[in-house]
Amino acid sequence: MMTNIRLSNPSDLKSLLVIENNTNPSPWTEKQMQSSFDVGHHSFLCEDNNENVIGFVIYVAVEQEAHLLNIAVDNNYQKKGIGSILVNHLKKQVQAMGINLITLEVRVSNTNAISFYKKHDFIEDAIRANYYSKPKPEDALLMSARL
Ligand SMILES: CC(C)(COP(=O)(O)OP(=O)(O)OC[C@H]1O[C@@H](n2cnc3c(N)ncnc32)[C@H](O)[C@@H]1OP(=O)(O)O)[C@@H](O)C(=O)NCCC(=O)NCCS
């Protein structure tokens, strides 16, 4: 499949929310997604050759660390390497900014994502108890990758 990576912009909000709502058990609201743009989080997306958005990344860079805030691939396009394209792009982009550490949190029940991150050289750092409150309390696994 032909894919293209480009920066997200506020007119992509609706497309990102469709994917967000279909993949996240506690999806960001439109307001949260909008304010993420407003405060200047970094975001890029992957589109297919018909310019349909099929995945996205949102992260924040603070000093020497990039924190992955959100990554999602449309349900119909998962397990086809799109997430890997996104993570590899993230690594390249933050490295170009002089950053060599990426951190993230993931639900302990999200074994697909955890194995995905391990495949991309993230390691398990800690458990944060009850980090998530919705849809029910759940621990977060903190992971990181050194570049
Ligand atoms: C995690 C996610 C971004 C990975 O993207 P992807 O395009 O599916 O990933 P890739 O195709 O590049 O990589 C596939 C690997 O991811 C993991 N994986 C992803 N989806 C999986 C599934 N449904 N079942 C099992 N493993 C899965 C496996 O390790 C898989 O490796 P394998 O094919 O050798 O088994 C994607 O599954 C997703 O959007 N999930 C929902 C949102 C989410 O959980 N985001 C992370 C929040 S912290």
Coordinates of C-alpha atoms and ligand atoms in Angstrom, one line a residue:
M1 CA 0.0 0.0 0.0
M2 CA 1.2 3.5 -0.9
T3 CA 1.2 5.8 2.2
N4 CA 2.3 9.3 2.8
I5 CA 3.3 11.0 6.1
R6 CA 2.6 14.7 6.6
L7 CA 2.1 17.1 9.4
S8 CA -1.4 17.3 10.9
N9 CA -3.2 20.6 10.9
P10 CA -6.5 21.8 12.6
S11 CA -8.5 20.8 9.5
D12 CA -7.6 17.2 10.1
L13 CA -9.3 17.3 13.5
K14 CA -12.4 15.4 12.4
S15 CA -10.4 12.6 10.7
L16 CA -8.2 12.2 13.8
L17 CA -11.3 12.0 16.0
V18 CA -12.9 9.2 13.9
I19 CA -9.8 7.1 14.4
E20 CA -9.5 8.1 18.1
N21 CA -13.1 7.1 18.7
N22 CA -12.7 3.8 17.1
T23 CA -9.5 2.8 18.8
N24 CA -9.3 4.4 22.3
P25 CA -11.5 3.0 25.2
S26 CA -11.4 6.6 26.7
P27 CA -11.1 8.7 23.5
W28 CA -9.9 12.3 23.5
T29 CA -12.9 14.6 23.1
E30 CA -13.0 17.2 20.2
K31 CA -12.2 19.9 22.8
Q32 CA -9.1 18.0 24.0
M33 CA -8.0 17.3 20.4
Q34 CA -8.5 21.0 19.6
S35 CA -6.6 22.2 22.6
S36 CA -3.7 19.8 21.8
F37 CA -3.4 21.7 18.5
D38 CA -3.8 25.0 20.3
V39 CA -1.0 24.4 22.8
G40 CA 1.3 23.3 20.0
H41 CA 1.8 19.6 20.5
H42 CA 3.6 18.0 17.6
S43 CA 1.4 15.9 15.3
F44 CA 1.8 14.1 12.0
L45 CA -0.4 11.6 10.2
C46 CA -0.3 8.8 7.7
E47 CA -2.7 8.9 4.7
D48 CA -3.4 6.3 2.0
N49 CA -3.1 7.1 -1.7
N50 CA -6.7 8.5 -1.7
E51 CA -5.6 10.9 1.1
N52 CA -7.7 9.1 3.7
V53 CA -6.2 9.5 7.1
I54 CA -5.3 6.0 8.5
G55 CA -3.2 6.8 11.5
F56 CA -1.6 9.6 13.5
V57 CA 0.9 10.5 16.2
I58 CA 0.7 13.3 18.8
Y59 CA 3.7 14.1 21.0
V60 CA 5.1 16.8 23.1
A61 CA 8.8 17.7 23.3
V62 CA 10.0 18.9 26.7
E63 CA 13.7 19.7 26.9
Q64 CA 15.6 16.4 26.1
E65 CA 12.5 14.2 26.1
A66 CA 9.7 13.5 23.7
H67 CA 6.5 12.2 25.3
L68 CA 4.2 10.2 23.1
L69 CA 0.7 11.4 23.9
N70 CA -1.3 9.5 21.3
I71 CA -0.7 7.0 18.5
A72 CA -3.5 5.2 16.7
V73 CA -4.1 3.4 13.4
D74 CA -7.5 2.9 11.9
N75 CA -9.0 -0.4 12.9
N76 CA -9.1 -1.6 9.3
Y77 CA -5.5 -0.8 8.7
Q78 CA -3.9 -2.3 11.9
K79 CA -1.2 -5.0 11.6
K80 CA -0.1 -3.8 8.2
G81 CA 3.0 -1.9 9.3
I82 CA 1.4 1.6 9.5
G83 CA 2.1 1.9 13.2
S84 CA 5.7 1.0 12.6
I85 CA 6.0 3.6 9.9
L86 CA 4.6 6.2 12.4
V87 CA 7.0 5.2 15.2
N88 CA 10.0 5.1 12.9
H89 CA 9.1 8.6 11.7
L90 CA 8.7 9.8 15.3
K91 CA 12.1 8.5 16.1
K92 CA 13.7 10.2 13.1
Q93 CA 11.9 13.4 13.8
V94 CA 12.8 13.7 17.5
Q95 CA 16.4 12.7 16.8
A96 CA 16.6 15.6 14.3
M97 CA 15.5 17.8 17.2
G98 CA 18.4 16.6 19.3
I99 CA 16.2 14.4 21.5
N100 CA 17.2 10.9 22.3
L101 CA 14.5 9.7 24.7
I102 CA 10.9 8.9 24.0
T103 CA 8.6 8.1 26.9
L104 CA 4.9 6.9 27.0
E105 CA 2.2 5.4 29.1
V106 CA 0.1 2.5 28.0
R107 CA -2.8 0.6 29.6
V108 CA -1.6 -2.6 31.2
S109 CA -4.4 -4.4 29.4
N110 CA -3.3 -3.1 26.0
T111 CA -1.1 -6.1 25.2
N112 CA -1.1 -5.4 21.5
A113 CA 0.3 -2.0 22.0
I114 CA 2.8 -3.2 24.6
S115 CA 4.2 -5.9 22.2
F116 CA 4.2 -3.3 19.4
Y117 CA 6.3 -0.9 21.5
K118 CA 8.7 -3.7 22.6
K119 CA 9.2 -4.6 19.0
H120 CA 10.3 -1.0 18.5
D121 CA 12.8 -1.2 21.4
F122 CA 10.8 0.4 24.2
I123 CA 11.5 -1.0 27.6
E124 CA 9.2 -1.3 30.7
D125 CA 10.2 1.3 33.3
A126 CA 7.5 1.3 35.9
I127 CA 3.8 0.8 36.7
R128 CA 1.7 3.8 37.7
A129 CA -1.2 2.6 39.7
N130 CA -4.7 3.7 38.6
Y131 CA -3.3 6.2 36.1
Y132 CA -6.4 5.8 34.0
S133 CA -9.8 6.5 35.5
K134 CA -12.1 5.8 32.5
P135 CA -13.8 3.6 31.5
K136 CA -12.7 2.0 34.8
P137 CA -9.6 2.4 36.9
E138 CA -6.5 0.9 35.3
D139 CA -2.8 0.9 35.9
A140 CA -0.4 2.4 33.3
L141 CA 2.8 0.8 32.2
L142 CA 5.5 3.5 31.7
M143 CA 7.8 2.7 28.8
S144 CA 10.7 4.4 27.1
A145 CA 13.1 4.1 24.2
R146 CA 16.6 5.6 24.0
L147 CA 17.6 6.6 20.5
Ligands
LIG1 C1 -0.7 -0.1 18.6 C2 -0.9 0.3 17.2 C3 -0.6 1.8 17.0 C4 0.0 -0.5 16.3 O1 -0.1 -0.1 14.9 P1 -0.2 -1.2 13.8 O2 -0.2 -0.5 12.5 O3 -1.3 -2.2 14.1 O4 1.2 -1.9 14.0 P2 2.2 -2.6 13.0 O5 1.4 -3.3 11.9 O6 3.2 -1.7 12.5 O7 2.9 -3.7 13.9 C5 2.3 -4.9 14.2 C6 2.7 -5.3 15.6 O8 1.9 -4.6 16.6 C7 1.3 -5.5 17.5 N1 -0.1 -5.5 17.2 C8 -0.8 -4.5 16.7 N2 -2.1 -4.9 16.5 C9 -2.3 -6.1 17.0 C10 -3.4 -7.0 17.1 N3 -4.6 -6.6 16.7 N4 -3.1 -8.2 17.6 C11 -1.9 -8.6 18.0 N5 -0.8 -7.8 17.9 C12 -1.0 -6.5 17.4 C13 2.0 -6.8 17.3 O9 3.3 -6.7 18.1 C14 2.3 -6.8 15.8 O10 3.4 -7.6 15.5 P3 3.1 -8.9 14.7 O11 2.4 -8.5 13.4 O12 4.5 -9.5 14.4 O13 2.3 -9.8 15.6 C15 -2.3 0.0 16.7 O14 -2.6 -1.4 17.0 C16 -3.4 0.8 17.3 O15 -3.8 1.9 16.8 N6 -4.0 0.4 18.5 C17 -5.1 1.1 19.1 C18 -4.7 2.4 19.7 C19 -3.7 2.1 20.8 O16 -3.8 1.2 21.6 N7 -2.6 3.0 20.8 C20 -1.6 3.0 21.8 C21 -2.1 3.7 23.0 S1 -0.8 3.8 24.3

